[in-house]
PDB file of C-alpha atoms in Angstrom:
ATOM      1  CA  MET A   1       0.000   0.000   0.000  1.00  0.00           C
ATOM      2  CA  SER A   2       1.231   3.466  -0.870  1.00  0.00           C
ATOM      3  CA  ASP A   3       2.075   6.061   1.747  1.00  0.00           C
ATOM      4  CA  ILE A   4      -0.953   8.338   2.279  1.00  0.00           C
ATOM      5  CA  PRO A   5      -0.238  11.043   4.882  1.00  0.00           C
ATOM      6  CA  ASN A   6      -3.294  11.846   7.030  1.00  0.00           C
ATOM      7  CA  GLU A   7      -2.580  15.580   7.202  1.00  0.00           C
ATOM      8  CA  LEU A   8      -3.077  16.063   3.452  1.00  0.00           C
ATOM      9  CA  SER A   9      -6.168  16.122   1.255  1.00  0.00           C
ATOM     10  CA  TYR A  10      -6.453  14.320  -2.076  1.00  0.00           C
ATOM     11  CA  THR A  11      -8.179  14.315  -5.445  1.00  0.00           C
ATOM     12  CA  LYS A  12      -9.532  11.337  -7.347  1.00  0.00           C
ATOM     13  CA  SER A  13      -6.919  12.111 -10.020  1.00  0.00           C
ATOM     14  CA  HIS A  14      -4.065  11.483  -7.512  1.00  0.00           C
ATOM     15  CA  GLU A  15      -3.010  15.006  -6.578  1.00  0.00           C
ATOM     16  CA  TRP A  16      -2.280  15.782  -2.944  1.00  0.00           C
ATOM     17  CA  VAL A  17      -3.181  19.143  -1.433  1.00  0.00           C
ATOM     18  CA  ALA A  18      -1.657  20.748   1.654  1.00  0.00           C
ATOM     19  CA  ASN A  19      -3.622  23.655   3.095  1.00  0.00           C
ATOM     20  CA  ASP A  20      -0.915  26.194   3.925  1.00  0.00           C
ATOM     21  CA  GLY A  21      -3.298  28.080   6.232  1.00  0.00           C
ATOM     22  CA  ASP A  22      -2.734  31.435   4.549  1.00  0.00           C
ATOM     23  CA  GLY A  23      -5.243  31.168   1.714  1.00  0.00           C
ATOM     24  CA  THR A  24      -2.901  29.065  -0.414  1.00  0.00           C
ATOM     25  CA  VAL A  25      -2.389  25.357  -1.010  1.00  0.00           C
ATOM     26  CA  THR A  26       0.650  23.358  -2.067  1.00  0.00           C
ATOM     27  CA  VAL A  27      -0.046  20.686  -4.698  1.00  0.00           C
ATOM     28  CA  GLY A  28       1.851  17.601  -5.802  1.00  0.00           C
ATOM     29  CA  ILE A  29       1.199  14.078  -7.002  1.00  0.00           C
ATOM     30  CA  THR A  30       0.855  11.163  -4.634  1.00  0.00           C
ATOM     31  CA  GLU A  31       3.319   8.375  -4.065  1.00  0.00           C
ATOM     32  CA  TYR A  32       0.883   6.036  -5.801  1.00  0.00           C
ATOM     33  CA  ALA A  33       0.738   8.317  -8.868  1.00  0.00           C
ATOM     34  CA  GLN A  34       4.489   8.701  -9.227  1.00  0.00           C
ATOM     35  CA  GLY A  35       4.945   4.961  -8.721  1.00  0.00           C
ATOM     36  CA  SER A  36       2.414   4.213 -11.455  1.00  0.00           C
ATOM     37  CA  LEU A  37       4.118   6.605 -13.857  1.00  0.00           C
ATOM     38  CA  GLY A  38       7.641   5.371 -13.218  1.00  0.00           C
ATOM     39  CA  ASP A  39      10.767   7.500 -13.456  1.00  0.00           C
ATOM     40  CA  LEU A  40       9.877  11.082 -14.327  1.00  0.00           C
ATOM     41  CA  VAL A  41      11.987  12.682 -17.045  1.00  0.00           C
ATOM     42  CA  PHE A  42      10.200  16.034 -17.473  1.00  0.00           C
ATOM     43  CA  VAL A  43       7.804  18.269 -15.552  1.00  0.00           C
ATOM     44  CA  GLU A  44       5.951  21.108 -17.285  1.00  0.00           C
ATOM     45  CA  LEU A  45       4.704  23.609 -14.731  1.00  0.00           C
ATOM     46  CA  PRO A  46       2.358  26.580 -15.174  1.00  0.00           C
ATOM     47  CA  GLU A  47       3.438  30.213 -15.107  1.00  0.00           C
ATOM     48  CA  THR A  48       2.887  32.136 -11.899  1.00  0.00           C
ATOM     49  CA  GLY A  49      -0.053  34.494 -12.164  1.00  0.00           C
ATOM     50  CA  THR A  50      -2.079  32.054 -14.274  1.00  0.00           C
ATOM     51  CA  LYS A  51      -5.616  31.369 -13.020  1.00  0.00           C
ATOM     52  CA  PHE A  52      -7.270  27.958 -13.119  1.00  0.00           C
ATOM     53  CA  ALA A  53     -10.650  26.469 -12.221  1.00  0.00           C
ATOM     54  CA  VAL A  54     -11.165  23.156 -10.428  1.00  0.00           C
ATOM     55  CA  GLY A  55     -10.397  20.310 -12.801  1.00  0.00           C
ATOM     56  CA  ASP A  56      -8.426  22.387 -15.312  1.00  0.00           C
ATOM     57  CA  PRO A  57      -5.170  20.815 -16.501  1.00  0.00           C
ATOM     58  CA  VAL A  58      -2.413  22.834 -14.825  1.00  0.00           C
ATOM     59  CA  ALA A  59       0.800  20.896 -15.366  1.00  0.00           C
ATOM     60  CA  VAL A  60       2.170  17.818 -17.119  1.00  0.00           C
ATOM     61  CA  VAL A  61       4.507  15.154 -15.771  1.00  0.00           C
ATOM     62  CA  GLU A  62       6.259  12.876 -18.244  1.00  0.00           C
ATOM     63  CA  SER A  63       7.896   9.577 -17.499  1.00  0.00           C
ATOM     64  CA  VAL A  64       9.562   6.947 -19.625  1.00  0.00           C
ATOM     65  CA  LYS A  65       6.130   5.238 -19.729  1.00  0.00           C
ATOM     66  CA  ALA A  66       3.605   8.061 -20.215  1.00  0.00           C
ATOM     67  CA  ALA A  67       2.650  11.699 -19.865  1.00  0.00           C
ATOM     68  CA  SER A  68      -0.016  12.677 -17.372  1.00  0.00           C
ATOM     69  CA  ASP A  69      -1.925  15.901 -16.775  1.00  0.00           C
ATOM     70  CA  ILE A  70      -2.031  17.394 -13.292  1.00  0.00           C
ATOM     71  CA  TYR A  71      -5.336  19.088 -12.466  1.00  0.00           C
ATOM     72  CA  ALA A  72      -6.243  22.101 -10.342  1.00  0.00           C
ATOM     73  CA  PRO A  73      -7.772  20.930  -7.050  1.00  0.00           C
ATOM     74  CA  VAL A  74      -9.338  24.363  -6.410  1.00  0.00           C
ATOM     75  CA  ASP A  75     -10.149  27.592  -8.232  1.00  0.00           C
ATOM     76  CA  GLY A  76      -7.216  29.937  -7.880  1.00  0.00           C
ATOM     77  CA  GLU A  77      -4.051  31.534  -9.151  1.00  0.00           C
ATOM     78  CA  ILE A  78      -0.589  30.008  -9.333  1.00  0.00           C
ATOM     79  CA  VAL A  79       1.630  31.898  -6.897  1.00  0.00           C
ATOM     80  CA  GLU A  80       4.747  29.712  -6.906  1.00  0.00           C
ATOM     81  CA  ILE A  81       6.199  26.776  -8.821  1.00  0.00           C
ATOM     82  CA  ASN A  82       8.879  24.318  -7.780  1.00  0.00           C
ATOM     83  CA  GLU A  83      11.630  25.527 -10.096  1.00  0.00           C
ATOM     84  CA  GLU A  84      13.974  22.768  -8.877  1.00  0.00           C
ATOM     85  CA  LEU A  85      11.971  20.277 -10.950  1.00  0.00           C
ATOM     86  CA  ALA A  86      13.135  21.797 -14.253  1.00  0.00           C
ATOM     87  CA  ASP A  87      16.588  20.287 -13.702  1.00  0.00           C
ATOM     88  CA  SER A  88      15.598  17.505 -11.307  1.00  0.00           C
ATOM     89  CA  PRO A  89      12.192  15.973 -12.178  1.00  0.00           C
ATOM     90  CA  GLU A  90      13.249  12.835 -10.293  1.00  0.00           C
ATOM     91  CA  ARG A  91      12.592  14.734  -7.030  1.00  0.00           C
ATOM     92  CA  VAL A  92       8.917  13.886  -7.559  1.00  0.00           C
ATOM     93  CA  ASN A  93       9.816  10.180  -7.508  1.00  0.00           C
ATOM     94  CA  GLU A  94      12.225  10.506  -4.594  1.00  0.00           C
ATOM     95  CA  ASP A  95      10.101  12.694  -2.313  1.00  0.00           C
ATOM     96  CA  PRO A  96       6.559  13.175  -3.706  1.00  0.00           C
ATOM     97  CA  PHE A  97       5.177  14.662  -0.470  1.00  0.00           C
ATOM     98  CA  GLY A  98       8.192  16.875   0.234  1.00  0.00           C
ATOM     99  CA  GLU A  99      10.744  18.313  -2.192  1.00  0.00           C
ATOM    100  CA  GLY A 100       8.715  16.909  -5.108  1.00  0.00           C
ATOM    101  CA  TRP A 101       5.822  19.393  -4.687  1.00  0.00           C
ATOM    102  CA  LEU A 102       4.709  20.962  -7.978  1.00  0.00           C
ATOM    103  CA  PHE A 103       3.033  24.333  -7.398  1.00  0.00           C
ATOM    104  CA  LYS A 104       1.293  26.599  -4.913  1.00  0.00           C
ATOM    105  CA  MET A 105      -1.959  28.372  -5.647  1.00  0.00           C
ATOM    106  CA  THR A 106      -4.451  30.663  -3.976  1.00  0.00           C
ATOM    107  CA  VAL A 107      -7.837  29.292  -2.947  1.00  0.00           C
ATOM    108  CA  ASP A 108     -10.625  31.407  -4.430  1.00  0.00           C
ATOM    109  CA  LYS A 109     -13.463  29.267  -3.022  1.00  0.00           C
ATOM    110  CA  THR A 110     -12.826  27.595   0.321  1.00  0.00           C
ATOM    111  CA  GLU A 111     -15.714  25.191  -0.271  1.00  0.00           C
ATOM    112  CA  HIS A 112     -13.491  23.445  -2.826  1.00  0.00           C
ATOM    113  CA  LEU A 113     -11.271  22.363   0.044  1.00  0.00           C
ATOM    114  CA  GLU A 114     -14.269  20.591   1.568  1.00  0.00           C
ATOM    115  CA  ASP A 115     -14.757  18.628  -1.680  1.00  0.00           C
ATOM    116  CA  LEU A 116     -11.300  17.032  -1.421  1.00  0.00           C
ATOM    117  CA  LEU A 117     -10.819  13.498  -0.141  1.00  0.00           C
ATOM    118  CA  ASP A 118      -9.323  12.642   3.219  1.00  0.00           C
ATOM    119  CA  ALA A 119      -6.579  10.015   3.492  1.00  0.00           C
ATOM    120  CA  GLU A 120      -9.018   7.170   4.201  1.00  0.00           C
ATOM    121  CA  ALA A 121     -11.249   7.921   1.201  1.00  0.00           C
ATOM    122  CA  TYR A 122      -8.228   8.338  -1.079  1.00  0.00           C
ATOM    123  CA  GLY A 123      -6.800   5.059   0.234  1.00  0.00           C
ATOM    124  CA  GLU A 124      -9.969   3.275  -0.844  1.00  0.00           C
ATOM    125  CA  ILE A 125      -9.491   4.607  -4.382  1.00  0.00           C
ATOM    126  CA  VAL A 126      -5.888   3.426  -4.452  1.00  0.00           C
ATOM    127  CA  GLU A 127      -6.884  -0.018  -3.135  1.00  0.00           C
ATOM    128  CA  ALA A 128      -9.541  -0.348  -5.829  1.00  0.00           C
ATOM    129  CA  GLU A 129      -7.029   0.573  -8.548  1.00  0.00           C
ATOM    130  CA  GLU A 130      -4.385  -1.815  -7.199  1.00  0.00           C
ATOM    131  CA  ASP A 131      -6.793  -4.783  -7.334  1.00  0.00           C
TER     132      ASP A 131
END
């Protein structure tokens, strides 16, 4: 079973969301997602200042196996990207919940945070996909 930290929230499309407590969230992909993709070779991140709605494709991660879109978990604006990933996309594989974060964005509608999955609900999705 993949590591699923309890303090984070999750999307059905395998993004994790950390509420930074200041009106922003940090977003990355889960351990399960990076493991399914395999070794990442490229990460395409959005430009800061770009606005997205829930479910919009925001970024792309590419591995030796496939490319996968990363979706906005909330409505908001990109305020920071993890520039380290341009030269070191493998950080997502090595530390998906830490140094492998992708971007930070503002939260325009706090109710979107309530729509995210908790660790237990996300774990059930992962279990179903692993079967």
